[in-house]
Amino acid sequence: MERLAGPSSIDKGVASIAYSRIRFSPRKMDTEIQRFYLDKTVFVTGGTGFLGKVIIEKILRATDPKHIYFLVRSKKNEDVKTRVAKWMSQPIFEALLKTKPRALELMTPIAGDCLEPDLGISDADRKLLAKEVQIVIHGAATVRFNEPMHTALAINTRATRLMLQLAREMHRLEAFVQISTAYSNCVLEHIHEQFYPDNFTCSVDTALQLKETLSAALLDNMTPALLGNFPNTYSYTKGLAEQVIQGEAGDLPVCIFRPAIIFANYKEPSSGWIDNPYGLIALIYGITYGVLHLLLCNYKAHAPVVPGDYCGNMVVASAWETARNAKKKPVPTIYNFSPSNKNIITFGDLKDKGMYSGKLVPMTKMIWYPFLHATTFPWLFSLGCIFYHYVPGFLYDILLRLSGEKPRLVKAYRKVHENVVALFPFNKKTYWFNRDNTEALWDHMSTEDQSVFNFNMENMNWDDYFKSTLNGMRLHLFKEPPTTASLDHGRRILSRYFVLHCAVQVLLVSAAAYLIWLVLSVFI
């Protein structure tokens, strides 16, 4: 079977395609989904992000596509070529390259930027994509909850419109997957797999018109009025992107994938793989590090966490299902992806399982014994942060200054608290996600496809999952090897901090008792 290698160089703004003939050994495609992807050309946006890497890796490892194009923007200190070189050296591809050493030669970066009015894609690359692409997976987004409105509208909403316009030029298009979020309609507590245009203060056309006509500063000042009941610009602009799909997809073969809170991978390509601390993962990171001890959270609320590899599998499967039903379903199908109602986990369960698993594989870099308390009262959280975080942080920073190091903990706590407050709208109450389309997709898959592209949350073993997640965090975020020596070292540090933690508790209780005795002695 012949394959085409990607470009040997990238000019600024243009992915120059210099194909050379190489040969891969033919591999029998046994399942329907694998046969669907055989010799297909795929275009992925958001491919440099966590989920994008998971999706690309799975397509390359489990199927035999002809080619994968992926959108890459240059950064302040890195051009596209440099970013791609770093991207290809990531640990997520290690398992893939063991079985397919030349798999990444099927990748071609397309220079672009979703902030740009034309996606920053050159005319030559647009023609190339229009000619070759059959499957589009649009996952590019800014996931910062409080991104300035003008930026969030450009990346999350306008870019979706521009991607649909580009898709209309793709004459061979078979499937377009829009990656949204289960919280795109979080003004509701019961969210079905349908569009909700009435949730917004204005139409998507009006919002984008404001983006084009007003200055960035003026638009950002209008944020509270535009948001209405939405908690942040992320959920608002992702919801507007769904309105773009509803109004402009037309006869294109489109579906929307709405994942809940994406966590570390469960099984593939390696157990517990995660590449950066973000969202809820950042909080768990802070807890295991011994920094975060007070949380704004309702432990009784359901925690709709889903593994990254399950999300990747479902994206791959939903493209197949969309192509299969392109002529049967004129309205885009929406897939809510959250834990099964038969296998629910609460934030209290998440805390208990995470704390238990974390103490089995303690971090050697922790700075205090991991423990956590929570409240649902913002005022109490603000007050408690003084005693739980700022006072210990101030003392820790003094020790850093005395040892000649730069103080950092008090400053870090300000960012941690911003993250905690930003997450509170999503963990203060239970959201119910209807999963009829998701379960129907699972039922339509063959037994073989269910094995290769598993996303069945009904059978999720939460204890095993959090054990793998904490192992993965230790390895990939803390960079601590899973060796016996390292684990033993972590356990010794944990035991030492536990003794200190108990000693501090005794001192605090004794001091409080002494103060109470002094007060009572005055009146008795």
Coordinates of C-alpha atoms in Angstrom, one line a residue:
M1 CA 0.0 0.0 0.0
E2 CA 1.5 3.4 -1.0
R3 CA 1.6 6.2 1.4
L4 CA 2.5 9.9 1.0
A5 CA 5.0 11.6 3.3
G6 CA 4.4 15.1 4.5
P7 CA 6.5 18.2 3.7
S8 CA 10.2 18.4 4.5
S9 CA 9.9 22.2 5.2
I10 CA 7.3 24.8 6.0
D11 CA 7.4 28.4 4.7
K12 CA 5.9 31.1 6.8
G13 CA 2.1 31.1 6.4
V14 CA 2.2 28.1 3.9
A15 CA 2.7 24.4 4.4
S16 CA 4.6 23.5 1.3
I17 CA 3.8 20.0 0.3
A18 CA 6.8 18.0 -1.0
Y19 CA 5.6 14.5 -1.3
S20 CA 7.9 11.5 -1.6
R21 CA 6.9 8.0 -2.1
I22 CA 7.2 5.6 0.8
R23 CA 5.7 2.2 1.4
F24 CA 4.0 0.8 4.4
S25 CA 3.1 -2.8 4.9
P26 CA -0.5 -3.4 4.1
R27 CA -2.6 -4.0 7.2
K28 CA -6.0 -5.6 7.1
M29 CA -8.8 -3.3 8.4
D30 CA -11.1 -5.6 10.3
T31 CA -13.8 -3.3 11.6
E32 CA -16.3 -1.0 10.0
I33 CA -14.8 2.2 11.5
Q34 CA -11.3 1.1 10.5
R35 CA -12.5 0.5 6.9
F36 CA -14.1 3.9 6.9
Y37 CA -10.8 5.6 7.7
L38 CA -8.8 3.5 5.3
D39 CA -7.1 5.9 2.8
K40 CA -9.1 8.9 4.1
T41 CA -7.6 12.4 4.3
V42 CA -8.4 14.1 7.6
F43 CA -8.1 17.8 8.7
V44 CA -7.8 18.5 12.4
T45 CA -7.9 21.8 14.2
G46 CA -6.8 22.0 17.8
G47 CA -4.4 19.1 17.1
T48 CA -1.7 20.6 19.3
G49 CA -4.0 20.5 22.4
F50 CA -4.5 17.6 24.7
L51 CA -7.6 16.1 23.1
G52 CA -6.3 16.9 19.6
K53 CA -3.2 14.9 20.2
V54 CA -5.3 12.0 21.6
I55 CA -7.5 12.0 18.5
I56 CA -4.6 12.1 16.0
E57 CA -2.7 9.4 17.8
K58 CA -5.7 7.1 17.9
I59 CA -6.4 7.6 14.2
L60 CA -2.8 6.9 13.3
R61 CA -2.5 3.9 15.6
A62 CA -5.9 2.2 15.0
T63 CA -6.6 3.0 11.4
D64 CA -4.7 3.6 8.1
P65 CA -5.5 7.1 6.9
K66 CA -4.0 8.4 3.7
H67 CA -3.0 11.8 5.3
I68 CA -3.8 14.0 8.2
Y69 CA -3.5 17.8 8.0
F70 CA -3.5 19.8 11.2
L71 CA -3.7 23.5 11.9
V72 CA -0.8 25.0 13.7
R73 CA -0.2 28.6 14.7
S74 CA 3.1 30.2 15.4
K75 CA 3.7 31.5 18.9
K76 CA 5.6 34.5 20.2
N77 CA 8.9 32.7 20.5
E78 CA 8.2 29.7 18.3
D79 CA 7.5 29.4 14.6
V80 CA 5.3 26.6 13.1
K81 CA 8.2 24.4 12.3
T82 CA 9.6 24.6 15.8
R83 CA 6.2 23.8 17.4
V84 CA 5.7 20.8 15.1
A85 CA 9.1 19.4 15.9
K86 CA 8.3 19.6 19.7
W87 CA 4.8 18.2 19.1
M88 CA 6.1 15.1 17.3
S89 CA 8.5 14.4 20.2
Q90 CA 5.8 14.1 22.8
P91 CA 5.5 10.9 24.9
I92 CA 1.9 10.2 23.6
F93 CA 3.4 9.0 20.3
E94 CA 5.8 6.5 21.8
A95 CA 3.5 3.5 21.6
L96 CA 2.4 4.5 18.0
L97 CA 6.0 4.8 16.8
K98 CA 6.9 1.3 18.1
T99 CA 4.3 -0.3 15.9
K100 CA 4.4 2.3 13.0
P101 CA 7.8 3.9 13.1
R102 CA 7.0 6.2 10.1
A103 CA 3.4 7.1 11.1
L104 CA 4.1 10.7 11.8
E105 CA 5.2 11.1 8.2
L106 CA 1.5 11.1 7.3
M107 CA 1.1 14.4 9.2
T108 CA 1.3 17.8 7.4
P109 CA 1.0 21.0 9.4
I110 CA -1.1 23.8 7.9
A111 CA 0.0 27.2 9.2
G112 CA -3.0 29.2 10.5
D113 CA -4.6 30.9 13.4
C114 CA -8.2 30.9 14.5
L115 CA -7.9 34.5 15.6
E116 CA -7.4 35.6 12.0
P117 CA -10.5 36.6 9.9
D118 CA -9.6 34.0 7.3
L119 CA -8.2 31.4 9.8
G120 CA -4.7 32.6 8.6
I121 CA -4.7 29.8 6.0
S122 CA -3.0 30.7 2.7
D123 CA -4.8 30.4 -0.6
A124 CA -2.6 27.5 -1.6
D125 CA -3.4 25.6 1.5
R126 CA -7.1 26.3 1.2
K127 CA -7.1 24.8 -2.3
L128 CA -5.2 21.8 -1.1
L129 CA -7.6 21.2 1.8
A130 CA -10.7 21.7 -0.5
K131 CA -9.3 19.2 -3.0
E132 CA -8.2 16.4 -0.6
V133 CA -10.0 16.5 2.8
Q134 CA -12.8 14.0 3.5
I135 CA -13.1 14.3 7.3
V136 CA -12.9 17.5 9.4
I137 CA -12.5 17.5 13.2
H138 CA -12.8 21.0 14.5
G139 CA -11.4 21.1 18.0
A140 CA -9.5 24.4 18.1
A141 CA -10.7 26.6 21.0
T142 CA -9.6 28.7 23.8
V143 CA -10.6 26.9 27.0
R144 CA -9.8 29.7 29.4
F145 CA -13.0 30.4 31.3
N146 CA -12.6 34.1 31.5
E147 CA -10.9 34.8 28.1
P148 CA -11.7 38.4 27.0
M149 CA -14.9 38.4 25.0
H150 CA -13.4 39.7 21.8
T151 CA -10.8 36.8 21.8
A152 CA -13.3 34.1 22.8
L153 CA -15.8 35.1 20.1
A154 CA -13.1 35.1 17.5
I155 CA -11.6 31.7 18.4
N156 CA -14.6 29.7 19.6
T157 CA -17.5 31.2 17.5
R158 CA -16.3 33.0 14.4
A159 CA -13.7 30.3 13.6
T160 CA -16.5 27.7 13.6
R161 CA -18.3 29.8 10.9
L162 CA -15.1 30.1 8.9
M163 CA -14.5 26.3 9.2
L164 CA -18.0 25.6 7.9
Q165 CA -17.3 27.9 5.0
L166 CA -14.1 26.1 4.3
A167 CA -15.9 22.7 4.6
R168 CA -18.3 23.9 1.8
E169 CA -15.4 24.1 -0.5
M170 CA -14.4 20.4 0.3
H171 CA -16.1 18.5 -2.5
R172 CA -15.1 15.1 -1.0
L173 CA -16.3 15.9 2.5
E174 CA -17.9 13.0 4.3
A175 CA -18.0 14.1 7.9
F176 CA -17.5 17.3 10.0
V177 CA -17.2 16.9 13.8
Q178 CA -17.6 20.0 15.9
I179 CA -16.0 19.5 19.3
S180 CA -18.1 21.6 21.8
T181 CA -18.6 21.1 25.5
A182 CA -21.3 19.6 27.7
Y183 CA -21.5 23.0 29.4
S184 CA -22.3 24.9 26.2
N185 CA -25.9 25.3 27.6
C186 CA -25.0 25.3 31.4
V187 CA -27.8 27.8 32.1
L188 CA -29.9 24.7 32.2
E189 CA -29.6 21.8 34.7
H190 CA -31.1 19.2 32.4
I191 CA -29.3 19.2 29.1
H192 CA -30.7 17.2 26.2
E193 CA -28.9 16.4 22.9
Q194 CA -30.5 19.3 21.1
F195 CA -30.0 23.0 20.2
Y196 CA -31.0 25.7 22.7
P197 CA -31.1 29.0 20.7
D198 CA -33.3 30.7 23.3
N199 CA -30.6 30.6 26.0
F200 CA -28.8 33.6 24.6
T201 CA -29.2 37.4 25.1
C202 CA -28.8 37.9 21.3
S203 CA -28.4 35.9 18.1
V204 CA -25.0 34.7 17.0
D205 CA -25.2 37.0 14.0
T206 CA -25.6 40.0 16.3
A207 CA -22.7 38.9 18.6
L208 CA -20.4 38.4 15.7
Q209 CA -21.5 41.7 14.2
L210 CA -20.6 43.4 17.5
K211 CA -17.2 41.7 17.3
E212 CA -16.6 43.1 13.9
T213 CA -17.8 46.7 14.5
L214 CA -16.8 47.5 18.1
S215 CA -13.4 48.0 19.5
A216 CA -12.0 45.1 21.6
A217 CA -12.2 47.2 24.8
L218 CA -15.8 48.3 24.2
L219 CA -16.9 44.7 23.4
D220 CA -15.2 43.4 26.5
N221 CA -17.0 46.0 28.6
M222 CA -20.2 44.6 27.3
T223 CA -19.4 41.1 28.5
P224 CA -21.9 41.0 31.5
A225 CA -24.8 42.1 29.2
L226 CA -23.9 39.5 26.6
L227 CA -23.3 36.6 29.0
G228 CA -26.8 36.9 30.6
N229 CA -27.0 33.8 32.8
F230 CA -23.8 32.2 31.4
P231 CA -21.0 32.0 34.0
N232 CA -18.1 32.8 31.6
T233 CA -17.0 33.6 28.1
Y234 CA -16.0 30.0 27.4
S235 CA -19.3 28.3 27.8
Y236 CA -21.1 31.3 26.2
T237 CA -19.0 31.4 23.0
K238 CA -19.0 27.6 22.7
G239 CA -22.8 27.7 22.9
L240 CA -22.9 30.4 20.2
A241 CA -20.7 28.1 18.0
E242 CA -23.5 25.5 18.2
Q243 CA -25.9 28.2 17.0
V244 CA -23.6 28.7 14.0
I245 CA -23.8 24.9 13.3
Q246 CA -27.6 25.0 13.7
G247 CA -28.1 27.9 11.3
E248 CA -25.4 27.4 8.8
A249 CA -24.5 23.7 8.5
G250 CA -27.3 23.2 5.9
D251 CA -26.8 19.9 4.1
L252 CA -23.2 19.4 5.3
P253 CA -22.6 16.0 7.1
V254 CA -22.1 17.6 10.6
C255 CA -22.3 16.3 14.2
I256 CA -21.5 18.0 17.5
F257 CA -19.5 16.2 20.2
R258 CA -20.1 17.6 23.8
P259 CA -17.7 16.1 26.3
A260 CA -18.1 16.9 30.0
I261 CA -14.9 17.4 32.2
I262 CA -12.1 15.8 30.3
F263 CA -9.6 14.0 32.6
A264 CA -6.4 11.9 32.0
N265 CA -6.5 9.0 29.6
Y266 CA -7.6 5.7 31.1
K267 CA -6.0 2.9 28.9
E268 CA -4.6 4.4 25.7
P269 CA -2.0 5.0 24.5
S270 CA -0.6 4.7 28.0
S271 CA -2.5 4.5 31.3
G272 CA -3.0 7.9 33.0
W273 CA -1.4 10.0 30.3
I274 CA -1.9 13.8 30.7
D275 CA 0.3 16.6 29.4
N276 CA -0.7 19.7 31.4
P277 CA -2.5 20.8 34.5
Y278 CA -5.7 22.5 33.5
G279 CA -9.2 22.9 35.0
L280 CA -10.0 20.2 37.6
I281 CA -6.7 18.5 36.9
A282 CA -4.9 21.6 38.1
L283 CA -6.8 21.4 41.4
I284 CA -5.9 17.7 41.9
Y285 CA -2.3 18.7 41.1
G286 CA -2.4 21.3 43.8
I287 CA -3.9 18.9 46.4
T288 CA -1.2 16.2 45.7
Y289 CA 1.5 18.9 45.8
G290 CA 0.3 19.8 49.3
V291 CA -0.6 23.3 48.3
L292 CA -4.4 23.3 48.0
H293 CA -6.3 22.5 51.2
L294 CA -9.6 24.4 50.8
L295 CA -12.1 24.1 47.9
L296 CA -15.3 25.8 46.8
C297 CA -17.3 22.7 45.9
N298 CA -20.4 20.7 46.6
Y299 CA -19.3 17.2 47.4
K300 CA -22.8 15.9 46.8
A301 CA -23.0 17.1 43.2
H302 CA -22.3 14.7 40.4
A303 CA -18.8 14.9 38.9
P304 CA -19.1 14.4 35.1
V305 CA -15.5 13.4 34.4
V306 CA -14.6 11.5 31.3
P307 CA -11.3 10.0 30.2
G308 CA -9.4 11.7 27.4
D309 CA -8.9 8.4 25.4
Y310 CA -12.7 7.7 25.6
C311 CA -13.3 11.2 24.2
G312 CA -10.9 10.5 21.4
N313 CA -12.5 7.2 20.6
M314 CA -16.0 8.7 20.5
V315 CA -14.9 11.5 18.2
V316 CA -13.4 8.9 15.8
A317 CA -16.6 6.9 16.0
S318 CA -19.0 9.9 15.6
A319 CA -17.3 10.8 12.3
W320 CA -18.0 7.3 11.0
E321 CA -21.6 7.5 12.1
T322 CA -22.1 11.0 10.6
A323 CA -20.9 9.8 7.2
R324 CA -23.0 6.7 7.4
N325 CA -26.2 8.6 8.1
A326 CA -25.4 11.7 6.0
K327 CA -28.5 11.3 3.8
K328 CA -30.8 10.1 6.6
K329 CA -30.4 12.9 9.1
P330 CA -30.6 16.5 7.7
V331 CA -30.2 18.0 11.2
P332 CA -26.8 17.7 12.9
T333 CA -26.7 15.0 15.6
I334 CA -25.5 16.1 19.0
Y335 CA -23.7 13.7 21.3
N336 CA -23.5 14.4 25.0
F337 CA -20.6 12.5 26.6
S338 CA -20.7 12.2 30.4
P339 CA -20.7 9.3 32.9
S340 CA -23.6 6.9 32.5
N341 CA -26.5 7.5 34.9
K342 CA -25.9 3.9 35.9
N343 CA -22.4 4.6 37.1
I344 CA -22.4 8.0 38.7
I345 CA -19.6 9.5 40.7
T346 CA -19.9 12.6 42.9
F347 CA -17.3 15.3 43.7
G348 CA -17.0 13.8 47.1
D349 CA -16.2 10.4 45.6
L350 CA -13.7 12.0 43.3
K351 CA -12.0 13.6 46.3
D352 CA -11.9 10.4 48.3
K353 CA -10.7 8.2 45.5
G354 CA -8.1 10.8 44.4
M355 CA -6.8 11.3 47.9
Y356 CA -6.6 7.5 48.5
S357 CA -4.8 6.9 45.1
G358 CA -2.5 9.8 45.7
K359 CA -1.3 8.4 49.0
L360 CA -0.5 5.1 47.3
V361 CA 1.9 6.9 44.9
P362 CA 3.0 10.1 46.9
M363 CA 5.0 12.8 45.2
T364 CA 8.5 13.5 46.3
K365 CA 8.1 17.2 45.5
M366 CA 5.1 17.7 47.9
I367 CA 5.6 20.6 50.3
W368 CA 3.0 19.5 52.9
Y369 CA 0.7 16.7 53.8
P370 CA -2.2 16.4 51.3
F371 CA -5.6 17.1 52.9
L372 CA -8.7 18.9 51.7
H373 CA -11.8 20.6 53.1
A374 CA -14.6 22.2 51.1
T375 CA -17.4 24.7 51.4
T376 CA -20.3 25.8 49.2
F377 CA -20.2 29.4 50.6
P378 CA -18.0 31.8 48.7
W379 CA -17.7 34.2 51.6
L380 CA -16.5 31.3 53.9
F381 CA -14.1 30.2 51.2
S382 CA -12.6 33.7 51.0
L383 CA -12.2 33.8 54.8
G384 CA -10.9 30.3 55.1
C385 CA -8.2 30.9 52.4
I386 CA -6.5 33.3 54.8
F387 CA -5.9 30.6 57.3
Y388 CA -5.6 27.6 55.0
H389 CA -3.5 29.2 52.3
Y390 CA -2.2 32.7 52.8
V391 CA -0.8 32.4 56.3
P392 CA 1.1 29.2 55.5
G393 CA 2.1 30.6 52.1
F394 CA 3.5 33.7 53.7
L395 CA 5.5 31.6 56.2
Y396 CA 6.7 29.4 53.4
D397 CA 7.8 32.4 51.3
I398 CA 9.8 33.7 54.3
L399 CA 11.7 30.4 54.4
L400 CA 12.4 30.7 50.7
R401 CA 13.7 34.2 51.1
L402 CA 16.0 33.1 54.0
S403 CA 17.3 30.3 51.8
G404 CA 18.1 32.7 49.0
E405 CA 15.2 31.6 46.7
K406 CA 12.5 33.7 45.2
P407 CA 9.1 33.7 47.1
R408 CA 6.3 32.2 45.0
L409 CA 3.6 30.6 47.1
V410 CA 1.4 33.6 48.0
K411 CA 1.5 34.7 44.3
A412 CA 0.6 31.2 43.2
Y413 CA -2.4 31.1 45.6
R414 CA -4.0 34.1 43.9
K415 CA -4.1 32.1 40.6
V416 CA -5.2 29.0 42.4
H417 CA -8.1 30.8 44.0
E418 CA -9.1 32.3 40.6
N419 CA -9.2 28.8 39.2
V420 CA -11.3 27.5 42.1
V421 CA -13.8 30.3 41.8
A422 CA -14.0 29.8 38.0
L423 CA -14.8 26.1 38.4
F424 CA -17.5 26.6 41.1
P425 CA -20.4 27.1 38.7
F426 CA -19.8 23.6 37.4
N427 CA -19.3 21.8 40.7
K428 CA -21.8 23.5 42.9
K429 CA -24.8 21.5 41.5
T430 CA -25.6 18.4 39.6
Y431 CA -26.1 18.7 35.8
W432 CA -28.1 16.0 34.1
F433 CA -27.0 15.1 30.6
N434 CA -29.2 13.2 28.3
R435 CA -27.2 10.5 26.4
D436 CA -29.6 8.9 24.0
N437 CA -27.6 9.6 20.9
T438 CA -24.4 8.6 22.5
E439 CA -25.9 5.3 23.6
A440 CA -27.4 4.8 20.2
L441 CA -24.0 5.3 18.6
W442 CA -22.5 2.7 20.9
D443 CA -25.3 0.2 20.0
H444 CA -24.7 0.8 16.3
M445 CA -21.0 -0.2 16.6
S446 CA -19.9 -3.8 16.1
T447 CA -18.4 -5.7 19.0
E448 CA -15.0 -5.4 17.3
D449 CA -15.4 -1.6 17.0
Q450 CA -16.5 -1.4 20.6
S451 CA -13.3 -3.1 21.6
V452 CA -11.1 -0.9 19.5
F453 CA -12.9 2.4 20.0
N454 CA -14.2 2.0 23.6
F455 CA -16.1 4.8 25.2
N456 CA -18.5 2.8 27.4
M457 CA -18.9 4.7 30.6
E458 CA -21.3 2.2 32.1
N459 CA -18.5 -0.2 32.9
M460 CA -16.0 2.4 34.1
N461 CA -14.1 1.2 37.1
W462 CA -13.6 4.5 39.0
D463 CA -11.2 3.1 41.6
D464 CA -8.9 1.8 38.8
Y465 CA -9.3 4.9 36.8
F466 CA -8.2 7.3 39.6
K467 CA -5.3 5.0 40.4
S468 CA -4.1 5.3 36.8
T469 CA -4.8 9.0 36.8
L470 CA -2.6 9.7 39.9
N471 CA 0.1 7.4 38.5
G472 CA 0.0 9.4 35.3
M473 CA 0.1 12.7 37.0
R474 CA 3.1 11.6 39.0
L475 CA 5.0 10.5 35.9
H476 CA 3.9 13.1 33.3
L477 CA 3.3 16.3 35.4
F478 CA 5.6 15.8 38.4
K479 CA 8.2 14.0 36.2
E480 CA 8.8 11.4 38.9
P481 CA 9.5 7.8 37.7
P482 CA 7.4 4.9 38.9
T483 CA 10.4 3.2 40.4
T484 CA 10.5 1.5 43.8
A485 CA 13.1 3.9 45.0
S486 CA 11.1 6.9 44.0
L487 CA 7.9 5.6 45.5
D488 CA 9.6 4.7 48.8
H489 CA 11.1 8.2 48.9
G490 CA 7.7 9.6 48.4
R491 CA 6.2 7.5 51.2
R492 CA 8.9 8.6 53.6
I493 CA 8.2 12.3 52.8
L494 CA 4.5 11.6 53.2
S495 CA 5.0 10.0 56.6
R496 CA 7.2 12.9 57.7
Y497 CA 4.7 15.5 56.7
F498 CA 1.9 13.5 58.3
V499 CA 3.7 13.7 61.7
L500 CA 4.3 17.5 61.2
H501 CA 0.6 17.9 60.2
C502 CA -0.6 16.2 63.3
A503 CA 1.8 18.2 65.5
V504 CA 0.5 21.5 64.0
Q505 CA -3.1 20.3 64.6
V506 CA -2.3 19.6 68.2
L507 CA -0.6 23.0 68.7
L508 CA -3.6 24.8 67.1
V509 CA -6.1 22.9 69.2
S510 CA -4.1 23.5 72.3
A511 CA -3.8 27.2 71.5
A512 CA -7.5 27.5 70.9
A513 CA -8.3 25.7 74.1
Y514 CA -5.9 28.0 76.0
L515 CA -7.6 31.1 74.5
I516 CA -11.0 29.8 75.4
W517 CA -9.7 29.1 79.0
L518 CA -8.4 32.6 79.2
V519 CA -11.7 34.1 78.1
L520 CA -13.7 32.0 80.5
S521 CA -11.4 32.7 83.4
V522 CA -12.2 36.4 83.0
F523 CA -15.9 35.9 83.5
I524 CA -15.8 33.1 86.1

